[in-house]
Short mmCIF file of C-alpha atoms and ligand atoms in Angstrom, two decimals:
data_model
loop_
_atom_site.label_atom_id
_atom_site.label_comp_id
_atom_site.label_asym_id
_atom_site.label_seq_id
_atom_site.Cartn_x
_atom_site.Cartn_y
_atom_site.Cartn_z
CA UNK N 1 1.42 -1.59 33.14
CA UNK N 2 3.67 0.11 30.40
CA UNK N 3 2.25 2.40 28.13
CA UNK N 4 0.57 0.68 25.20
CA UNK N 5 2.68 0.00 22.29
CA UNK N 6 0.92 0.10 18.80
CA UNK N 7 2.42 -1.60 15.78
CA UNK N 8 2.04 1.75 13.73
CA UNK N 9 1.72 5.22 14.59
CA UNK N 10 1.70 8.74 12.57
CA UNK N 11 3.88 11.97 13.62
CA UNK N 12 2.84 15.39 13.15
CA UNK N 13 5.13 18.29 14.11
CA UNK N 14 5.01 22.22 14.01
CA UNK N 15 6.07 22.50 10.69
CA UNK N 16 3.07 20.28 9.43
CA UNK N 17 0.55 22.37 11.95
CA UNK N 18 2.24 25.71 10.29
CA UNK N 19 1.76 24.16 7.03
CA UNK N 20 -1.80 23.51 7.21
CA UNK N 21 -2.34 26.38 9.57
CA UNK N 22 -1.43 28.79 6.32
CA UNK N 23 -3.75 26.83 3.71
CA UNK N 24 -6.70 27.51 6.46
CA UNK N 25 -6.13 31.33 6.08
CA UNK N 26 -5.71 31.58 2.43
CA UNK N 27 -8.42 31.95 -0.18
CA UNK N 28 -8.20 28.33 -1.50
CA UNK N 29 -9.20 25.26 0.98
CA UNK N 30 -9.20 23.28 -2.06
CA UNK N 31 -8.23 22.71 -5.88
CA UNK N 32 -5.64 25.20 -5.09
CA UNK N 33 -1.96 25.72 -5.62
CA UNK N 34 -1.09 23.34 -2.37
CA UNK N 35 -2.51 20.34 -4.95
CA UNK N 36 -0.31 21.03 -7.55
CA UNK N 37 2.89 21.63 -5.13
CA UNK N 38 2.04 17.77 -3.64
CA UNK N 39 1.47 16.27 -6.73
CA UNK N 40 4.85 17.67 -8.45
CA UNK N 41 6.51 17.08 -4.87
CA UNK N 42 5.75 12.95 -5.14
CA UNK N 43 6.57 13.07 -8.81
CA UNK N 44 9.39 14.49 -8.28
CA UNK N 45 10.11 11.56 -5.02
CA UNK N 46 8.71 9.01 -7.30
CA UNK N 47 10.30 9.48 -10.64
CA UNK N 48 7.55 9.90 -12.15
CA UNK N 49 6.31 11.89 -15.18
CA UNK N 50 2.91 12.85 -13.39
CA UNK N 51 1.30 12.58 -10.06
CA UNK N 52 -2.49 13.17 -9.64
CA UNK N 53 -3.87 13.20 -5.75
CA UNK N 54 -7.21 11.68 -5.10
CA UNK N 55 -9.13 11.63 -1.79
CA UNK N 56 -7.70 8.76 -0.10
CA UNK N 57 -5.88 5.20 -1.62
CA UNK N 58 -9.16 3.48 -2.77
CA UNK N 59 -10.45 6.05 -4.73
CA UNK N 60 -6.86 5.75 -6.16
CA UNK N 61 -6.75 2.56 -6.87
CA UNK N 62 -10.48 2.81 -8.67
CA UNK N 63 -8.91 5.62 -10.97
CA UNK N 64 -5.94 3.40 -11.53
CA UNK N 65 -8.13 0.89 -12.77
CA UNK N 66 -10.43 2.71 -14.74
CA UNK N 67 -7.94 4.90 -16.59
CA UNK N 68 -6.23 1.79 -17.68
CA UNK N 69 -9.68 1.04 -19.48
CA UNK N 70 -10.26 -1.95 -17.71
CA UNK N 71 -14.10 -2.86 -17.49
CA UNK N 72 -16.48 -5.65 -18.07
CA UNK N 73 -14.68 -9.23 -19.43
CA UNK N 74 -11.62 -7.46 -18.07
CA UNK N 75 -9.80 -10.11 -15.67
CA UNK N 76 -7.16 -8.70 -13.70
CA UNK N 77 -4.82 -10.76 -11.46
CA UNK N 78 -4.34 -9.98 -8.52
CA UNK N 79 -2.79 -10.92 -4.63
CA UNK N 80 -4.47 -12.09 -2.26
CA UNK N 81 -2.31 -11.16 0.53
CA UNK N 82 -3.92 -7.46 0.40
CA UNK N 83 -6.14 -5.21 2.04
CA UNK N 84 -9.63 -5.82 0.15
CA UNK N 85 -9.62 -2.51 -1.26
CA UNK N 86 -7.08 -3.42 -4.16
CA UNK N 87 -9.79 -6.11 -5.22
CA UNK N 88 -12.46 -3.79 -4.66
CA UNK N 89 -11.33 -1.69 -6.84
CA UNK N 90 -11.75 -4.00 -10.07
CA UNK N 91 -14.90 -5.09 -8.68
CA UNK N 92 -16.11 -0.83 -8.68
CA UNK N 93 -15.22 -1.13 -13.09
CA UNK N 94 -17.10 -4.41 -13.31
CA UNK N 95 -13.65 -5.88 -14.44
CA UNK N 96 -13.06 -9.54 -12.95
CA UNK N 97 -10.33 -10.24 -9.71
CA UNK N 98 -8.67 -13.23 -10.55
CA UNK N 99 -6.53 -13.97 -7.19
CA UNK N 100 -2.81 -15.94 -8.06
CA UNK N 101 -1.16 -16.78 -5.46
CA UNK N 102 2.33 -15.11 -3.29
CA UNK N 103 5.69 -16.35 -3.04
CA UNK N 104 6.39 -18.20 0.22
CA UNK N 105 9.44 -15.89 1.46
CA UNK N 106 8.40 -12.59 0.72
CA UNK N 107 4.28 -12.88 0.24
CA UNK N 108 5.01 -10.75 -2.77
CA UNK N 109 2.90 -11.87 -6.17
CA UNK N 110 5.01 -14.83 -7.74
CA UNK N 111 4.81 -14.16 -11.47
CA UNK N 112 4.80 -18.06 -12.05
CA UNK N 113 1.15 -18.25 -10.57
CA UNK N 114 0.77 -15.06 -12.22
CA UNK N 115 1.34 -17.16 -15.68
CA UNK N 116 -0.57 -20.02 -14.47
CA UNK N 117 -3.63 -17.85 -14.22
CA UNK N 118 -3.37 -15.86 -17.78
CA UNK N 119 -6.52 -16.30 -19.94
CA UNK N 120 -7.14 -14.53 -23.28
CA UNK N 121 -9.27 -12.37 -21.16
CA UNK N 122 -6.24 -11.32 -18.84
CA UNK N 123 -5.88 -7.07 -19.09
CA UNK N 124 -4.10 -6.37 -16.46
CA UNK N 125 -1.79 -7.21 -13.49
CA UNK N 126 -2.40 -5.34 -10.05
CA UNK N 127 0.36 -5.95 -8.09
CA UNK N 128 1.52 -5.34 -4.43
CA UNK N 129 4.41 -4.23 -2.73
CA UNK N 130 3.27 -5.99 0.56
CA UNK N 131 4.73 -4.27 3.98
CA UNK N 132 6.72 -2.37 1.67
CA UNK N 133 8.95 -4.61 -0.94
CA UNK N 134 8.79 -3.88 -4.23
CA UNK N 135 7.41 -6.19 -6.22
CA UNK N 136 9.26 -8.51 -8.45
CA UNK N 137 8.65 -5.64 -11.55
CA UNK N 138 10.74 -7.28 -13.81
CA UNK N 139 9.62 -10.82 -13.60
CA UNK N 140 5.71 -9.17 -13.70
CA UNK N 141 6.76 -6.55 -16.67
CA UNK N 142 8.36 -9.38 -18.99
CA UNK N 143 4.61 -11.35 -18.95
CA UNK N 144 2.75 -8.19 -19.36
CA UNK N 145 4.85 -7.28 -21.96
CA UNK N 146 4.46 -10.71 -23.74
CA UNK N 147 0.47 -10.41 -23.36
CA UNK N 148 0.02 -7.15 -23.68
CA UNK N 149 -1.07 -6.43 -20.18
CA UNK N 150 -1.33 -3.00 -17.91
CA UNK N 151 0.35 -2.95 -14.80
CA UNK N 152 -0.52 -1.11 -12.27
CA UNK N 153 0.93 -1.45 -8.83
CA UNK N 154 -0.74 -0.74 -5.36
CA UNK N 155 2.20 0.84 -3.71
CA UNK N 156 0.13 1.89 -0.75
CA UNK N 157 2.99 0.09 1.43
CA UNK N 158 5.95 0.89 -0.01
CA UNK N 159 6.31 5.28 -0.91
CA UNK N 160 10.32 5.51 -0.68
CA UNK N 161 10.74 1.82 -1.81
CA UNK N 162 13.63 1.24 -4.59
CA UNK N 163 14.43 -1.73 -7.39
CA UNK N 164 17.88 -2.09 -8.54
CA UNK N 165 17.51 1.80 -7.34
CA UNK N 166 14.44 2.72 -9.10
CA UNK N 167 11.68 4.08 -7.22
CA UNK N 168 8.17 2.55 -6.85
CA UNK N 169 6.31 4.90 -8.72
CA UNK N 170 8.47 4.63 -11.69
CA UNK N 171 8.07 1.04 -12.77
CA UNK N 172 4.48 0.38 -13.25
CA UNK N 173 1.99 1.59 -15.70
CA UNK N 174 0.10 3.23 -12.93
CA UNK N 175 1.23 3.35 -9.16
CA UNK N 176 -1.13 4.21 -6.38
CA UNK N 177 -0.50 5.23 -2.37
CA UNK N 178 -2.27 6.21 0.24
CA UNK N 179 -1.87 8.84 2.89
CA UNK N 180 -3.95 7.23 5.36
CA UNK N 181 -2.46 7.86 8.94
CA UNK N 182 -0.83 4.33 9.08
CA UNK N 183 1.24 4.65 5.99
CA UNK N 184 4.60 6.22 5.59
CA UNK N 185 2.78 9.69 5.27
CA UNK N 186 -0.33 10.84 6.09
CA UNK N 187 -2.39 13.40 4.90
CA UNK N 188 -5.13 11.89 7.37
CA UNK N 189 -7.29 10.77 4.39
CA UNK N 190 -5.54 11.43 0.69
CA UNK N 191 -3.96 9.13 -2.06
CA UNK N 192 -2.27 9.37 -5.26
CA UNK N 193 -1.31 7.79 -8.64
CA UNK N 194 1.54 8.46 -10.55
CA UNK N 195 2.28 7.39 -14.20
CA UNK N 196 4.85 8.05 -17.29
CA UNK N 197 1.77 8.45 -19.92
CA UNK N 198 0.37 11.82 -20.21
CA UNK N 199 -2.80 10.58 -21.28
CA UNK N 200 -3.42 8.03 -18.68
CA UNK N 201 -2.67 11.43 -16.14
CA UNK N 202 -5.21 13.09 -17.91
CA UNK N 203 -7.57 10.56 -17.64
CA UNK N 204 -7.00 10.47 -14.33
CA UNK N 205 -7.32 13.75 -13.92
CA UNK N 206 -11.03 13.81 -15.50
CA UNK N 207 -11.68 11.08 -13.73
CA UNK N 208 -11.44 12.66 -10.35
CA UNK N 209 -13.08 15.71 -11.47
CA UNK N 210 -16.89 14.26 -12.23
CA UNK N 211 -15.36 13.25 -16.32
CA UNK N 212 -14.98 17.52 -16.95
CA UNK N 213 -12.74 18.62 -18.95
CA UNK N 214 -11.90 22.54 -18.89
CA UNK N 215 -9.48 23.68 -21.61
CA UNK N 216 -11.37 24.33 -24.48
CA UNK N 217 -9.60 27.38 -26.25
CA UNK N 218 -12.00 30.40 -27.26
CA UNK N 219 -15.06 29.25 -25.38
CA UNK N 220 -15.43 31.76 -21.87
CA UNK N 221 -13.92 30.38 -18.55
CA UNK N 222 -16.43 28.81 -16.92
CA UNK N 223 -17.25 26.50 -20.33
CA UNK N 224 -16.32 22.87 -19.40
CA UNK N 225 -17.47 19.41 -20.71
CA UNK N 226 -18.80 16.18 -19.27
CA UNK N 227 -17.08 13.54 -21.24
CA UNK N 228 -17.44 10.66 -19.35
CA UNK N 229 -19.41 9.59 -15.94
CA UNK N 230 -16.69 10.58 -13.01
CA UNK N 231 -16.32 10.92 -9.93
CA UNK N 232 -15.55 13.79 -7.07
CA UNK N 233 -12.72 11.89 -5.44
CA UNK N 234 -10.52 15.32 -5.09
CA UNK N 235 -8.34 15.56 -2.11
CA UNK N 236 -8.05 19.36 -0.64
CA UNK N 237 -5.58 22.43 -0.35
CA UNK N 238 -5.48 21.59 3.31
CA UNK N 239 -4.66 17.83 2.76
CA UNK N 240 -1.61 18.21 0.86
CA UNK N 241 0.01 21.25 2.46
CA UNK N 242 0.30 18.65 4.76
CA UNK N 243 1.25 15.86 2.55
CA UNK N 244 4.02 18.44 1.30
CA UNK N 245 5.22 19.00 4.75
CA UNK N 246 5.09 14.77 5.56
CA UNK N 247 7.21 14.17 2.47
CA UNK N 248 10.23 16.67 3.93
CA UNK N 249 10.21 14.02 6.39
CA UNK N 250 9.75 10.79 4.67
CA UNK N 251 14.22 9.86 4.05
CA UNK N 252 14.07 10.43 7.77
CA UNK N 253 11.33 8.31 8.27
CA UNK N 254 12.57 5.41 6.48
CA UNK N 255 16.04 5.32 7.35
CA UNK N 256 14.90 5.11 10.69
CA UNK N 257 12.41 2.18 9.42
CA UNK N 258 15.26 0.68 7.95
CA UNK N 259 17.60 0.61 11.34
CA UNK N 260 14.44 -0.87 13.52
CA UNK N 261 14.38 -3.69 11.16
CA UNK N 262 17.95 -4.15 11.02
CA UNK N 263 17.74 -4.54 14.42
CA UNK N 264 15.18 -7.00 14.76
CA UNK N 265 16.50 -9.06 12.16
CA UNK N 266 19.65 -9.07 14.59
CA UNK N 267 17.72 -9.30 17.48
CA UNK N 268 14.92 -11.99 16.79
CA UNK N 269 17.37 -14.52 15.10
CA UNK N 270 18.14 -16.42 18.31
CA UNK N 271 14.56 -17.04 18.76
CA UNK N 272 13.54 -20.46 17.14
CA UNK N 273 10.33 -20.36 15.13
CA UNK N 274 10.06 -16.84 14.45
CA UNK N 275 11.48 -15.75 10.89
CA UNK N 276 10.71 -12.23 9.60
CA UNK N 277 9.99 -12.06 5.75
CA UNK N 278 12.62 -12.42 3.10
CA UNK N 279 14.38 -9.71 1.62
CA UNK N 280 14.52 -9.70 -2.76
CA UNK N 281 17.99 -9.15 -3.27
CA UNK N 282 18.55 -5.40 -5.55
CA UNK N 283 15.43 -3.83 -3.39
CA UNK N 284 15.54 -1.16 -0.67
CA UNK N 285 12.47 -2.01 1.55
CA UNK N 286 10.66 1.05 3.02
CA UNK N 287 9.29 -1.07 5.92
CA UNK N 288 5.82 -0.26 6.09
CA UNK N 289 5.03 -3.19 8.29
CA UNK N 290 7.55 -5.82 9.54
CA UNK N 291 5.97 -8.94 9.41
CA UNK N 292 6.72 -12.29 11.32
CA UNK N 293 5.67 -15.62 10.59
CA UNK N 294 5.90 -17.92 13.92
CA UNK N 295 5.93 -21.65 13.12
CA UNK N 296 3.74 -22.69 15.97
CA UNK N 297 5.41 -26.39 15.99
CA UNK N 298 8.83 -25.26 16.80
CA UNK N 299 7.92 -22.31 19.01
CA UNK N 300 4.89 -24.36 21.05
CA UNK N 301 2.87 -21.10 20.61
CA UNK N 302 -0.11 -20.43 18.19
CA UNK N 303 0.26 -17.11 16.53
CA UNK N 304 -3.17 -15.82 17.55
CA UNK N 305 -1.85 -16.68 21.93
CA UNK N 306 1.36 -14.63 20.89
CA UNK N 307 -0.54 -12.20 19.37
CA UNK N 308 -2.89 -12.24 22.89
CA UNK N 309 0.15 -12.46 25.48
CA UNK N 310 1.73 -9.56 23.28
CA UNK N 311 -1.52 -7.49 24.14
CA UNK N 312 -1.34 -8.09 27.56
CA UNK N 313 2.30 -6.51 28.04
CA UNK N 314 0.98 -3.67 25.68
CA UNK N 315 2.50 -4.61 22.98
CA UNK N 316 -0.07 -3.94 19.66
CA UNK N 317 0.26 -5.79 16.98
CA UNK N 318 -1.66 -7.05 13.74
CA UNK N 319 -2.68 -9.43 10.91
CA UNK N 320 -1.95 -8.42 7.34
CA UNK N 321 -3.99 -9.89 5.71
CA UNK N 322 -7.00 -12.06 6.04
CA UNK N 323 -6.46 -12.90 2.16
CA UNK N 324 -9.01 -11.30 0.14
CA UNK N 325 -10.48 -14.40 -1.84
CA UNK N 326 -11.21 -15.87 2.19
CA UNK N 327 -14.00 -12.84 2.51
CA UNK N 328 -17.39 -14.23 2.82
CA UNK N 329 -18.35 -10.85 -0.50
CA UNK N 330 -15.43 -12.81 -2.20
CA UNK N 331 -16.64 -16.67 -1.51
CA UNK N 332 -20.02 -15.08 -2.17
CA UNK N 333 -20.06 -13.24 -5.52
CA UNK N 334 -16.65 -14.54 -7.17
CA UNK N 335 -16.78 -18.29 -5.77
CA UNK N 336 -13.63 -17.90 -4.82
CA UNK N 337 -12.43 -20.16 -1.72
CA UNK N 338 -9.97 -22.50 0.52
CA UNK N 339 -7.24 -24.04 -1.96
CA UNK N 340 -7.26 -21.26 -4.45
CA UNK N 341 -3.85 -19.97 -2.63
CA UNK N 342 -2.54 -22.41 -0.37
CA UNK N 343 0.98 -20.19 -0.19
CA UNK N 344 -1.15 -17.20 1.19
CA UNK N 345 -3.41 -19.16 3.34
CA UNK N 346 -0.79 -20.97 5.03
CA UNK N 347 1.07 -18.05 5.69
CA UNK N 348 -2.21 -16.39 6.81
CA UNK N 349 -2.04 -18.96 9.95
CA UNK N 350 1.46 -17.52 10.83
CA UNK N 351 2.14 -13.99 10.09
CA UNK N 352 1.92 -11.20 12.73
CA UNK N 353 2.76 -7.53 12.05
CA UNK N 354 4.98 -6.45 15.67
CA UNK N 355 5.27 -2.76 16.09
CA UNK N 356 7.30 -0.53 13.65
CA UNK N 357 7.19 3.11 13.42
CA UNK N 358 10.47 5.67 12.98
CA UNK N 359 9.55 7.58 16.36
CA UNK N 360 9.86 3.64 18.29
CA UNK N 361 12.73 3.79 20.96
CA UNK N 362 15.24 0.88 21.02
CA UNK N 363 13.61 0.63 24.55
CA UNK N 364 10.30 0.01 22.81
CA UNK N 365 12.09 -2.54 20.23
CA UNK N 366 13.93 -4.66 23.15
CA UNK N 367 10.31 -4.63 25.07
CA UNK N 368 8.60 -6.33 21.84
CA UNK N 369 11.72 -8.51 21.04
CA UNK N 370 11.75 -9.68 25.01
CA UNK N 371 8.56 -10.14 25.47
CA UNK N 372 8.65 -12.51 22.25
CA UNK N 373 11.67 -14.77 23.89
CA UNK N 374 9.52 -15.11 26.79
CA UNK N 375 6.11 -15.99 25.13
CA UNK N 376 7.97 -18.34 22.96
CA UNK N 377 10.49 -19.90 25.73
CA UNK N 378 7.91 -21.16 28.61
C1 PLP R 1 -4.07 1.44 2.97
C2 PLP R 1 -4.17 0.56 1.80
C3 PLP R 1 -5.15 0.77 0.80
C4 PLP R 1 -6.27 1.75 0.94
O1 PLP R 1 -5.89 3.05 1.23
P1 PLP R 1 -6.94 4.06 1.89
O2 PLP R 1 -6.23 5.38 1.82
O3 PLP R 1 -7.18 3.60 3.29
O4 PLP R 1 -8.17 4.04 1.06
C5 PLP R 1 -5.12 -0.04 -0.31
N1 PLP R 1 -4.20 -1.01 -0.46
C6 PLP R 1 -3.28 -1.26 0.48
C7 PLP R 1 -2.29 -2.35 0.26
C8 PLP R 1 -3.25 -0.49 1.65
O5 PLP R 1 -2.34 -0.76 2.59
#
């Protein structure tokens, strides 16, 4: 049996052991100077005015949403093709999900279902770059701009992803990631916002912090204030001398990303009934995932018995996502159900994340792409 082949997979090397080897010894573990050197480090990456790191890309995406001011009555549209958390996350403000539905090629937000789901209650749009496509952030930025709407994008997939050659990070109101092991890099739990407005970093920053604020001029140095009811959601020293470390690597990373899928674009086209995702013309993809969508008619094959014959030759892959508004919490608490997003839910029946990770060998690539011709030619 060949070694097992997961669809993702992190990388840690000396230089990240050295890294976090020299936080351990110093006097700070956390709130130190290693926060601050992340933070202006993705910035910096990002284009962005201000970075604040948070404990992991939930707790992110819940400061995202409350510094935008978004709370009860609040509805805020949102994909369904997601991992729960970016829903969860209005749900933690009391604001109101309201799912619209993706566009068939890419599974990215379609800003027509976007305006089909507008209400005078509509705050905000949370958007996804989904396996690591920007996000149509023009089409989304003209209708929040014409209702007066806060964007904030969950970027959790796509750190290193470009429009017309800006960054994600740059184009949203508020941008979130994660640095969970599976993403482009890992701080083993850790996440981040970023965001132009200085006051929406500042809230941010309170936010993590338990609502303190600390610079109050002529009062003694350990005054502070509770202004609001925060959180602790503060990620460590030790957690981002890593994260530091991981971003060195990151244009590495994704060229490499970029190259695998190149390759299996070239690779899988001979195969009938297996189409990888569209490509939005003016984006650089990072490639967080590469997704597949097997048409079961022309290729004979269910995706769930490629997804099991796959596992049998070692070959790991994944579904991304069940869509959110399927959940039983969802169906439960927001009434949400079948027919609410057809485009997601019929893509849900096809789509199958095949491995993809910079360290993957072209031997590893021809063994997924193979063992694909064979499942799908018996
Ligand atoms: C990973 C991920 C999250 C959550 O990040 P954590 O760091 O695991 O909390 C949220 N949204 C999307 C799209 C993700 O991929």
């Amino acid at each position: 049996m060949p070694e097992f082949l997961p669809y993702g997979r992190q990388a840690i090397d000396a230089a990240d052991i050295a890294a976090v080897e020299e936080v351990l010894r110093s006097d700070w573990l956390t709130t130190g100077p290693q926060v601050e050197a992340f933070e202006d480090a993705v910035a910096a990456y990002t284009q962005a005015e201000h970075a604040v790191a948070v404990a992991n890309g939930t707790a992110a995406l819940h400061a995202a949403v409350h510094a935008a001011g978004l709370g009860p009555g609040d509805e805020v549209i949102v994909p369904p093709m997601t991992f729960a958390a970016t829903a969860n996350a209005v749900l933690y403000e009391d604001a109101v999900p309201v799912f619209a539905d993706v566009d068939p090629d890419t599974l990215l937000l379609d800003p027509d279902a976007v305006e089909r789901k507008l209400t005078d209650d509509t705050a905000a749009i949370l958007t996804v770059d989904y396996a690591g496509q920007p996000s149509d952030y023009k089409g989304l930025s003209e209708i929040a701009e014409d209702h007066d709407l806060t964007v904030i994008a969950d970027g959790c997939h796509a750190l290193g992803a470009t429009d017309r050659g800006r960054p994600v990070g740059s184009m949203a109101d508020l941008t979130v990631f994660s640095f969970h092991p599976v993403k482009h890099i890992t701080t083993a739990e850790g996440g981040m916002v970023t965001t132009d407005d200085p006051d929406l970093a500042d809230a941010l920053a309170r936010f993590r912090d338990h609502g303190r604020t600390t610079d109050h001029p002529g009062k003694p140095d350990w005054y502070y204030k509770i202004v609001e009811l925060g959180r602790n959601l503060r990620l460590s020293d030790v957690a981002c001398a890593l994260g530091t470390s991981q971003l060195d690597k990151l244009p590495g990373w994704l060229k490499a990303r970029r190259d695998l899928a190149g390759t299996y674009r070239r690779r899988l086209r001979p195969i009938g009934g297996i189409e990888p995702l569209a490509v939005r013309s003016d984006v650089d993809h990072a490639y967080h995932l590469f997704v597949i969508r097997i048409d079961g008619e022309t290729t004979g094959v269910h995706r769930d018995e490629i997804h099991d014959e796959l596992q049998e030759r070692s070959i790991g892959t994944n579904v991304h996502y069940i869509p959110v508004h399927l959940h039983p919490y969802y169906r439960e608490t927001l009434d949400t159900g079948l027919g609410d997003c057809p485009v997601a839910e019929a893509a849900y029946d096809e789509i199958l994340s095949i491995p993809l990770f910079p360290q993957m060998s072209p031997d590893d690539l021809d063994r997924v792409v193979d063992a694909l011709d064979e499942i799908v030619h018996v």
